[in-house]
Coordinates of C-alpha atoms and ligand atoms in Angstrom, one line a residue:
M15 CA -7.5 -18.8 -219.8
T16 CA -11.3 -18.5 -219.8
D17 CA -12.8 -17.1 -216.5
S18 CA -13.6 -20.5 -215.1
A19 CA -16.6 -19.4 -213.1
A20 CA -18.2 -17.9 -216.2
L21 CA -17.8 -21.1 -218.2
R22 CA -20.9 -22.4 -220.0
R23 CA -21.7 -25.7 -221.4
S24 CA -22.2 -24.0 -224.8
D25 CA -18.5 -23.1 -224.7
F26 CA -17.9 -26.8 -225.5
P27 CA -18.8 -28.6 -228.7
A28 CA -22.5 -29.5 -229.0
D29 CA -21.8 -33.2 -229.2
F30 CA -19.5 -33.2 -226.2
R31 CA -19.9 -36.2 -223.8
W32 CA -20.7 -35.1 -220.2
G33 CA -20.5 -37.8 -217.7
V34 CA -19.8 -39.1 -214.2
S35 CA -17.6 -42.0 -213.4
T36 CA -17.9 -44.8 -210.8
S37 CA -16.6 -48.3 -210.2
S38 CA -18.1 -51.5 -209.0
F39 CA -16.1 -52.3 -205.9
Q40 CA -16.2 -48.7 -204.7
I41 CA -20.0 -48.3 -204.7
E42 CA -21.9 -51.6 -205.1
G43 CA -21.7 -53.3 -201.8
A44 CA -23.8 -56.5 -201.7
G45 CA -20.5 -58.2 -201.4
R46 CA -22.0 -61.6 -200.5
E47 CA -25.3 -61.4 -202.3
D48 CA -26.7 -63.2 -205.3
G49 CA -23.7 -65.5 -205.7
R50 CA -21.0 -62.9 -206.0
G51 CA -17.5 -64.5 -205.5
E52 CA -14.7 -63.1 -203.5
S53 CA -12.5 -60.5 -205.1
I54 CA -8.9 -59.6 -204.2
W55 CA -10.2 -56.4 -202.6
D56 CA -12.4 -58.4 -200.3
R57 CA -9.4 -60.4 -199.2
F58 CA -7.2 -57.4 -198.9
C59 CA -9.7 -55.6 -196.7
S60 CA -9.9 -58.6 -194.4
E61 CA -6.1 -58.4 -193.8
P62 CA -5.4 -56.2 -190.7
G63 CA -3.7 -52.9 -191.4
R64 CA -4.3 -52.8 -195.2
I65 CA -7.2 -50.2 -195.2
R66 CA -6.6 -47.1 -193.2
D67 CA -10.0 -47.0 -191.4
G68 CA -10.2 -50.8 -191.3
S69 CA -13.3 -50.8 -193.5
N70 CA -14.3 -53.0 -196.5
G71 CA -16.6 -52.9 -199.5
L72 CA -19.3 -55.3 -198.3
V73 CA -21.9 -52.5 -198.1
A74 CA -20.1 -49.4 -199.6
C75 CA -22.8 -47.1 -201.1
D76 CA -25.3 -50.0 -201.4
H77 CA -25.6 -49.1 -205.0
Y78 CA -26.5 -52.7 -205.8
H79 CA -29.9 -51.9 -204.3
L80 CA -30.0 -48.1 -204.6
W81 CA -29.0 -47.9 -208.2
P82 CA -32.4 -46.5 -209.5
Q83 CA -32.1 -43.4 -207.3
D84 CA -28.4 -43.1 -208.2
L85 CA -29.2 -43.1 -211.9
D86 CA -32.1 -40.7 -211.3
M87 CA -29.6 -38.3 -209.6
A88 CA -27.1 -38.7 -212.6
K89 CA -30.0 -37.9 -215.0
A90 CA -31.0 -34.9 -212.9
L91 CA -27.4 -33.6 -213.1
G92 CA -27.9 -33.5 -216.8
V93 CA -25.1 -35.8 -217.8
N94 CA -25.6 -37.8 -221.0
A95 CA -23.1 -40.6 -220.2
Y96 CA -22.5 -42.8 -217.2
R97 CA -19.3 -44.7 -216.6
F98 CA -19.5 -47.7 -214.4
S99 CA -17.5 -51.0 -214.1
I100 CA -18.5 -54.6 -214.0
A101 CA -17.5 -56.8 -211.1
W102 CA -15.8 -59.8 -212.6
P103 CA -16.5 -62.0 -209.5
R104 CA -20.2 -61.1 -209.7
V105 CA -20.3 -62.6 -213.2
L106 CA -17.8 -65.4 -212.9
P107 CA -17.5 -66.0 -209.2
T108 CA -14.3 -68.1 -209.5
G109 CA -12.9 -66.2 -212.4
R110 CA -13.6 -68.8 -215.1
G111 CA -16.2 -71.4 -215.8
P112 CA -19.7 -71.2 -214.3
V113 CA -21.5 -68.0 -215.0
N114 CA -23.6 -66.4 -212.3
E115 CA -26.8 -65.5 -214.0
A116 CA -27.9 -63.3 -211.1
G117 CA -24.8 -61.2 -211.4
L118 CA -25.3 -60.7 -215.2
A119 CA -28.9 -59.9 -214.6
F120 CA -27.9 -57.0 -212.3
Y121 CA -25.9 -55.4 -215.0
D122 CA -28.7 -56.0 -217.5
R123 CA -31.1 -54.0 -215.2
L124 CA -28.5 -51.4 -214.6
V125 CA -27.8 -50.8 -218.3
D126 CA -31.5 -50.8 -219.1
G127 CA -31.9 -48.3 -216.3
M128 CA -29.3 -46.0 -217.9
L129 CA -30.9 -46.2 -221.4
E130 CA -34.3 -45.5 -219.9
R131 CA -32.9 -42.3 -218.5
G132 CA -31.0 -41.2 -221.6
L133 CA -27.6 -42.1 -220.1
D134 CA -25.2 -43.6 -222.5
P135 CA -23.5 -46.6 -220.7
W136 CA -19.7 -46.6 -220.6
A137 CA -18.6 -49.9 -219.2
T138 CA -15.2 -50.6 -217.8
L139 CA -14.5 -54.3 -217.7
Y140 CA -11.7 -54.3 -215.2
H141 CA -11.6 -51.7 -212.4
W142 CA -9.4 -53.8 -210.1
D143 CA -11.8 -56.4 -208.5
L144 CA -10.1 -59.6 -209.7
P145 CA -11.7 -62.8 -208.5
Q146 CA -9.7 -64.1 -205.6
A147 CA -9.7 -67.6 -207.2
L148 CA -7.5 -66.2 -210.0
Q149 CA -5.2 -64.5 -207.6
D150 CA -4.7 -67.8 -205.9
R151 CA -3.2 -69.0 -209.2
G152 CA -0.9 -65.9 -209.5
G153 CA -3.4 -63.2 -210.6
W154 CA -2.1 -60.9 -213.3
T155 CA 1.4 -62.3 -212.9
S156 CA 0.1 -65.4 -214.6
R157 CA -0.4 -65.5 -218.3
D158 CA -3.5 -67.7 -217.7
T159 CA -5.3 -64.6 -216.4
V160 CA -5.2 -63.2 -219.9
A161 CA -7.3 -66.2 -221.1
A162 CA -9.6 -65.8 -218.1
F163 CA -10.1 -62.1 -218.9
L164 CA -11.0 -63.0 -222.5
E165 CA -13.5 -65.6 -221.2
Y166 CA -15.1 -63.0 -218.9
T167 CA -15.1 -60.3 -221.6
D168 CA -16.8 -62.7 -223.9
V169 CA -19.6 -63.5 -221.4
V170 CA -20.2 -59.8 -220.5
T171 CA -20.1 -58.4 -224.0
R172 CA -22.3 -61.1 -225.4
R173 CA -24.9 -60.2 -222.8
L174 CA -24.6 -56.4 -222.8
G175 CA -23.0 -55.7 -226.2
D176 CA -26.3 -55.0 -227.9
R177 CA -26.9 -52.0 -225.6
V178 CA -23.5 -50.9 -224.4
K179 CA -21.6 -49.2 -227.2
H180 CA -18.6 -47.9 -225.2
W181 CA -16.2 -50.3 -223.7
I182 CA -13.1 -49.6 -221.6
T183 CA -11.0 -52.8 -221.2
H184 CA -8.9 -51.7 -218.2
N185 CA -8.8 -48.8 -215.7
E186 CA -5.3 -47.6 -214.9
P187 CA -2.9 -50.5 -215.3
W188 CA -0.3 -48.5 -213.3
C189 CA -2.5 -48.9 -210.2
S190 CA -3.7 -52.5 -210.9
C191 CA -0.1 -53.6 -211.5
M192 CA 2.5 -51.3 -209.9
M193 CA 0.6 -50.3 -206.8
S194 CA -0.8 -53.8 -206.5
Y195 CA 2.2 -56.1 -207.2
W196 CA 5.1 -53.8 -206.5
E197 CA 4.3 -51.0 -204.0
G198 CA 2.2 -53.3 -201.9
V199 CA -0.5 -50.7 -201.2
H200 CA -3.3 -52.1 -203.3
A201 CA -4.7 -55.6 -203.5
P202 CA -3.2 -58.1 -203.5
G203 CA -0.3 -56.3 -201.8
G204 CA 2.6 -57.7 -203.7
R205 CA 6.1 -56.3 -203.4
S206 CA 8.0 -57.4 -206.4
L207 CA 8.9 -55.1 -209.4
P208 CA 9.4 -58.1 -211.8
N209 CA 6.0 -59.4 -210.9
A210 CA 4.4 -56.0 -211.4
L211 CA 6.0 -55.6 -214.8
Q212 CA 4.9 -59.1 -215.8
A213 CA 1.4 -58.3 -214.5
C214 CA 1.4 -55.0 -216.6
H215 CA 2.4 -56.9 -219.7
H216 CA -0.5 -59.4 -219.2
V217 CA -2.9 -56.6 -218.5
L218 CA -1.9 -54.8 -221.7
L219 CA -2.0 -58.1 -223.6
S220 CA -5.5 -58.9 -222.3
H221 CA -6.6 -55.4 -223.4
G222 CA -5.3 -55.9 -227.0
Q223 CA -6.6 -59.5 -227.3
A224 CA -10.1 -58.4 -226.0
I225 CA -10.6 -55.7 -228.7
P226 CA -11.6 -58.0 -231.6
L227 CA -13.8 -60.0 -229.2
I228 CA -15.6 -56.9 -228.0
R229 CA -16.1 -55.7 -231.6
R230 CA -17.5 -59.0 -232.6
N231 CA -20.0 -59.1 -229.7
S232 CA -20.9 -55.5 -229.7
A233 CA -21.5 -54.3 -233.2
G234 CA -20.3 -50.7 -233.9
A235 CA -18.9 -50.3 -230.4
D236 CA -16.1 -48.0 -229.5
V237 CA -13.3 -49.7 -227.5
G238 CA -10.5 -48.1 -225.6
I239 CA -8.3 -48.3 -222.5
T240 CA -8.0 -45.8 -219.6
L241 CA -4.6 -44.8 -218.3
S242 CA -3.6 -42.7 -215.3
L243 CA -1.2 -40.2 -216.7
H244 CA 0.8 -37.4 -215.2
P245 CA 2.6 -34.4 -216.5
I246 CA 6.1 -34.5 -215.0
A247 CA 8.2 -31.4 -214.2
P248 CA 11.9 -31.2 -213.0
A249 CA 12.6 -30.0 -209.4
S250 CA 15.2 -27.6 -210.7
S251 CA 16.8 -26.4 -213.9
R252 CA 19.8 -28.7 -213.3
D253 CA 20.5 -31.1 -216.3
E254 CA 20.4 -34.0 -213.9
D255 CA 16.8 -33.3 -213.0
A256 CA 15.8 -32.9 -216.6
A257 CA 17.3 -36.4 -217.2
A258 CA 15.4 -37.6 -214.2
V259 CA 12.1 -36.4 -215.7
R260 CA 12.8 -38.4 -218.8
R261 CA 13.5 -41.6 -216.8
H262 CA 10.5 -41.2 -214.5
D263 CA 8.3 -40.5 -217.5
G264 CA 9.6 -43.7 -219.1
L265 CA 8.0 -45.9 -216.4
R266 CA 5.0 -43.7 -215.4
N267 CA 3.7 -42.8 -218.8
R268 CA 5.6 -44.1 -221.8
W269 CA 5.7 -47.7 -220.4
F270 CA 2.0 -47.8 -221.2
L271 CA 1.6 -45.3 -224.1
D272 CA 4.5 -46.6 -226.2
P273 CA 3.3 -50.2 -226.6
L274 CA -0.3 -49.2 -227.0
F275 CA 0.7 -46.9 -229.9
G276 CA 2.8 -49.6 -231.5
R277 CA 6.3 -48.6 -230.4
G278 CA 7.0 -51.5 -228.0
Y279 CA 8.3 -50.9 -224.6
P280 CA 10.6 -47.8 -224.3
Q281 CA 14.2 -48.9 -224.9
D282 CA 15.7 -46.5 -222.3
T283 CA 13.3 -47.8 -219.6
L284 CA 14.0 -51.4 -220.5
A285 CA 17.7 -50.7 -220.2
L286 CA 17.2 -49.4 -216.7
L287 CA 14.9 -52.2 -215.7
G288 CA 17.4 -54.9 -216.8
A289 CA 16.5 -58.3 -215.6
A290 CA 13.2 -57.0 -214.1
A291 CA 11.8 -56.5 -217.6
P292 CA 8.8 -58.7 -218.5
R293 CA 8.8 -61.8 -220.6
V294 CA 7.3 -60.9 -224.0
E295 CA 6.2 -63.6 -226.4
P296 CA 6.1 -63.3 -230.2
G297 CA 3.0 -61.5 -231.3
D298 CA 2.3 -59.9 -227.9
L299 CA 3.4 -56.4 -228.9
E300 CA 1.3 -56.5 -232.1
A301 CA -1.7 -57.5 -230.0
I302 CA -1.2 -54.7 -227.5
A303 CA -1.0 -52.2 -230.4
T304 CA -4.4 -53.2 -231.8
A305 CA -6.1 -50.0 -232.9
T306 CA -8.6 -48.6 -230.4
D307 CA -11.3 -46.0 -230.9
F308 CA -10.2 -43.7 -228.1
L309 CA -7.6 -43.2 -225.4
G310 CA -9.1 -42.8 -221.9
V311 CA -7.1 -40.5 -219.7
N312 CA -7.6 -40.1 -216.0
Y313 CA -6.0 -36.9 -214.7
Y314 CA -5.5 -36.0 -211.1
F315 CA -2.1 -34.3 -210.5
P316 CA 1.3 -33.5 -211.9
E317 CA 4.5 -34.9 -210.5
V318 CA 7.8 -33.1 -209.7
V319 CA 11.0 -35.2 -209.7
R320 CA 14.7 -34.9 -209.0
D321 CA 17.7 -37.0 -209.8
D322 CA 18.3 -39.5 -207.0
P323 CA 20.7 -42.3 -207.7
A324 CA 19.2 -44.3 -204.7
G325 CA 15.7 -43.7 -205.9
G326 CA 14.5 -47.0 -207.2
P327 CA 15.0 -48.4 -210.7
M328 CA 14.6 -45.0 -212.4
G329 CA 17.0 -43.2 -210.0
T330 CA 14.5 -40.5 -209.2
A331 CA 12.7 -39.1 -206.2
L332 CA 9.4 -37.2 -206.0
V333 CA 9.5 -33.7 -204.7
E334 CA 6.7 -31.8 -203.2
R335 CA 6.4 -28.3 -204.7
E336 CA 6.2 -25.7 -201.9
G337 CA 3.3 -23.3 -201.5
V338 CA 0.9 -24.9 -204.0
E339 CA -2.7 -25.8 -203.5
R340 CA -3.3 -29.4 -202.5
T341 CA -6.3 -31.7 -202.0
A342 CA -6.8 -33.5 -198.7
F343 CA -4.9 -36.4 -200.3
G344 CA -1.9 -34.1 -200.7
W345 CA -2.3 -34.2 -204.5
E346 CA -1.2 -30.9 -206.1
V347 CA -4.1 -29.0 -207.8
S348 CA -2.9 -28.0 -211.2
P349 CA -5.5 -27.3 -214.0
Q350 CA -2.5 -26.2 -216.1
G351 CA -1.1 -29.7 -215.7
L352 CA -4.1 -31.0 -217.5
V353 CA -3.4 -28.7 -220.5
E354 CA 0.2 -29.8 -220.5
L355 CA -0.7 -33.5 -220.3
L356 CA -3.3 -33.4 -223.1
T357 CA -1.1 -31.3 -225.5
R358 CA 1.8 -33.6 -224.8
I359 CA -0.3 -36.8 -225.5
Q360 CA -1.5 -35.2 -228.7
R361 CA 2.0 -34.1 -229.8
D362 CA 3.7 -37.4 -229.0
Y363 CA 1.0 -40.0 -229.8
A364 CA -1.8 -38.2 -231.7
P365 CA -4.8 -40.4 -230.7
A366 CA -7.8 -39.8 -232.9
V367 CA -10.0 -39.3 -229.8
I368 CA -9.3 -38.7 -226.1
Q369 CA -11.9 -39.2 -223.4
L370 CA -11.2 -37.7 -220.0
T371 CA -12.6 -40.7 -218.1
E372 CA -11.8 -39.4 -214.6
N373 CA -10.9 -36.1 -212.9
G374 CA -11.8 -35.0 -209.4
S375 CA -10.7 -34.1 -205.9
T376 CA -11.1 -35.0 -202.3
F377 CA -11.5 -32.5 -199.5
E378 CA -12.7 -32.6 -195.9
D379 CA -16.4 -32.3 -196.6
V380 CA -18.7 -31.2 -193.8
L381 CA -22.5 -31.7 -193.8
T382 CA -23.6 -28.4 -192.2
A383 CA -26.7 -27.5 -190.2
D384 CA -28.4 -26.2 -193.3
G385 CA -28.3 -29.8 -194.7
R386 CA -25.7 -28.9 -197.4
V387 CA -22.1 -29.5 -198.1
H388 CA -20.4 -26.3 -199.1
D389 CA -17.4 -27.8 -200.9
A390 CA -16.1 -24.6 -202.3
Q391 CA -12.7 -26.1 -203.1
R392 CA -14.0 -29.0 -205.1
L393 CA -16.3 -26.6 -207.0
S394 CA -13.4 -24.4 -207.9
Y395 CA -11.3 -27.5 -208.8
L396 CA -14.1 -28.6 -211.2
Q397 CA -14.6 -25.2 -212.8
R398 CA -10.8 -24.7 -213.3
H399 CA -10.3 -28.1 -214.8
L400 CA -13.1 -27.6 -217.2
A401 CA -11.6 -24.3 -218.2
A402 CA -8.3 -26.1 -218.7
L403 CA -10.0 -28.7 -220.8
K404 CA -11.6 -26.1 -223.0
Q405 CA -8.1 -24.5 -223.4
A406 CA -6.8 -27.9 -224.6
I407 CA -9.7 -28.4 -226.9
D408 CA -9.2 -24.9 -228.4
A409 CA -5.6 -25.8 -229.0
G410 CA -6.7 -28.7 -231.1
V411 CA -6.6 -31.7 -228.7
P412 CA -9.4 -34.0 -229.7
V413 CA -11.0 -34.5 -226.3
K414 CA -14.6 -35.6 -226.8
G415 CA -15.9 -36.3 -223.3
Y416 CA -15.4 -35.4 -219.6
F417 CA -16.4 -37.8 -216.7
A418 CA -16.2 -36.3 -213.2
W419 CA -14.9 -38.6 -210.6
S420 CA -17.2 -39.4 -208.9
L421 CA -21.0 -39.4 -208.7
L422 CA -20.9 -40.5 -205.1
D423 CA -18.5 -40.5 -202.2
N424 CA -17.3 -44.1 -202.1
F425 CA -14.8 -46.7 -200.9
E426 CA -11.5 -45.0 -201.8
W427 CA -9.3 -48.2 -201.8
A428 CA -6.5 -48.2 -199.1
E429 CA -8.0 -45.0 -197.6
G430 CA -11.4 -46.7 -197.0
Y431 CA -14.2 -44.2 -196.5
L432 CA -11.9 -41.4 -195.2
R433 CA -11.6 -39.8 -198.7
R434 CA -14.7 -38.3 -200.3
F435 CA -14.5 -37.6 -204.0
G436 CA -18.3 -37.4 -204.7
L437 CA -20.4 -34.7 -206.3
A438 CA -22.9 -36.2 -203.9
Y439 CA -22.2 -36.7 -200.2
V440 CA -23.0 -40.1 -198.9
D441 CA -24.2 -40.4 -195.3
Y442 CA -23.0 -43.9 -194.8
A443 CA -25.2 -44.5 -191.7
T444 CA -28.4 -43.9 -193.6
Q445 CA -27.2 -44.2 -197.2
R446 CA -28.7 -40.8 -197.9
R447 CA -27.2 -38.9 -200.8
I448 CA -26.9 -35.1 -200.7
L449 CA -25.7 -33.2 -203.7
K450 CA -22.8 -31.0 -202.6
D451 CA -22.4 -27.5 -203.9
S452 CA -20.0 -28.8 -206.6
G453 CA -22.7 -31.3 -207.7
L454 CA -25.4 -28.6 -207.7
W455 CA -23.1 -26.4 -209.8
Y456 CA -22.3 -29.2 -212.3
G457 CA -26.1 -29.7 -212.6
R458 CA -26.7 -26.0 -213.3
F459 CA -23.8 -25.9 -215.8
L460 CA -25.2 -28.9 -217.7
N461 CA -28.8 -28.0 -217.6
E462 CA -28.4 -24.4 -218.5
Ligands
LIG10 C1 -8.3 -43.3 -209.6 C2 -9.2 -44.6 -209.6 C3 -10.5 -44.4 -209.0 C4 -10.5 -43.5 -207.8 C5 -9.7 -42.2 -208.1 C6 -9.7 -41.3 -206.9 O1 -7.0 -43.7 -209.6 O2 -9.3 -45.0 -210.9 O3 -11.1 -45.6 -208.7 O4 -10.0 -44.2 -206.7 O5 -8.4 -42.5 -208.5

């Protein structure tokens, strides 16, 4: 592998897309301003015990007001693309029906601000902040939410489609469905596997049905979806563990990739799910398989599994590899896992273009007396993952862009503000942003 510290921007293709990634609920704040409606995350945060530090997203990084300086910082880093998401309840406060002009106007200004700074806007339509009014009618478990998503998509892409030419329909359906409707750890806190699978089906369906709409409203735009994907390794060389890898992969990765690439839901996984499998109507699978322009991949960590007959519907259990480097979240640090994941996607699905839409790490950052944040581990994580990315590109995987998660420390969902992922440190008491050593390095790397 390339010596990661010696890596240069010029080691990558000249037209490579360099970005940072953010999401609306995690940074915007202004939770009750300018007519924004309640989202499922506002409601979830108000329920005791849901968020580890008892916090919420009402102020967050106050990006709603501080966006010009945030975009200035992104520009100074030298990125040429900026990934953000649109808060559905800011645009349609009750999910459908009346449009909130002030909400749309915010994104108008934000997009113009990106273009003025030479940042190509990459908009995600759904990064988990569903309007609570839709959740009150079943949220993603209800097929009506698909129609609501199309209405929302139509409003947003009509307004921004002349300037935004990269659209991501959904961010990480695993999280917005499985963690949200099955594992109970994300809003709205559901605990039913059949509901989660039905929700996933509706999310995928809404993705597929939105594609022609986006293309109509945003001429020449590239459209894709972002998945959280994991390379999966067996805990031992036993045959049982190899079989467990296959089963775990069925729900974790193939459940999403197979239908998106026109293969329907994986038969082996469906067999294990039995009666929990989602209801699929005629034409749904064709819609889900609508061709996209890129596959967005978010990579954070590999998983290790063993056979465990008592371990949920797939009969597997996660194992923690001993003696490996981990982030403060406990996630295993594995640049090699990125190479494995990308080459596997390429081998099994051969998407024409892959965009690495998120990758990053959380550590215990300290603002030191010199006014700096010496985040040596994050810096090393970033360098080694870029070296891994180069290795995958050299091996022929068509990755065309890298978006670091995240520009700023932000509201990290159920962990609240306890987890910092930013290239810039946020002092929440003053809202001051301080580029960490990792951010300073990314800037030098990009500006060289
Ligand atoms: C991803 C999410 C993103 C952020 C990172 C750390 O799963 O897409 O919003 O929380 O993890």
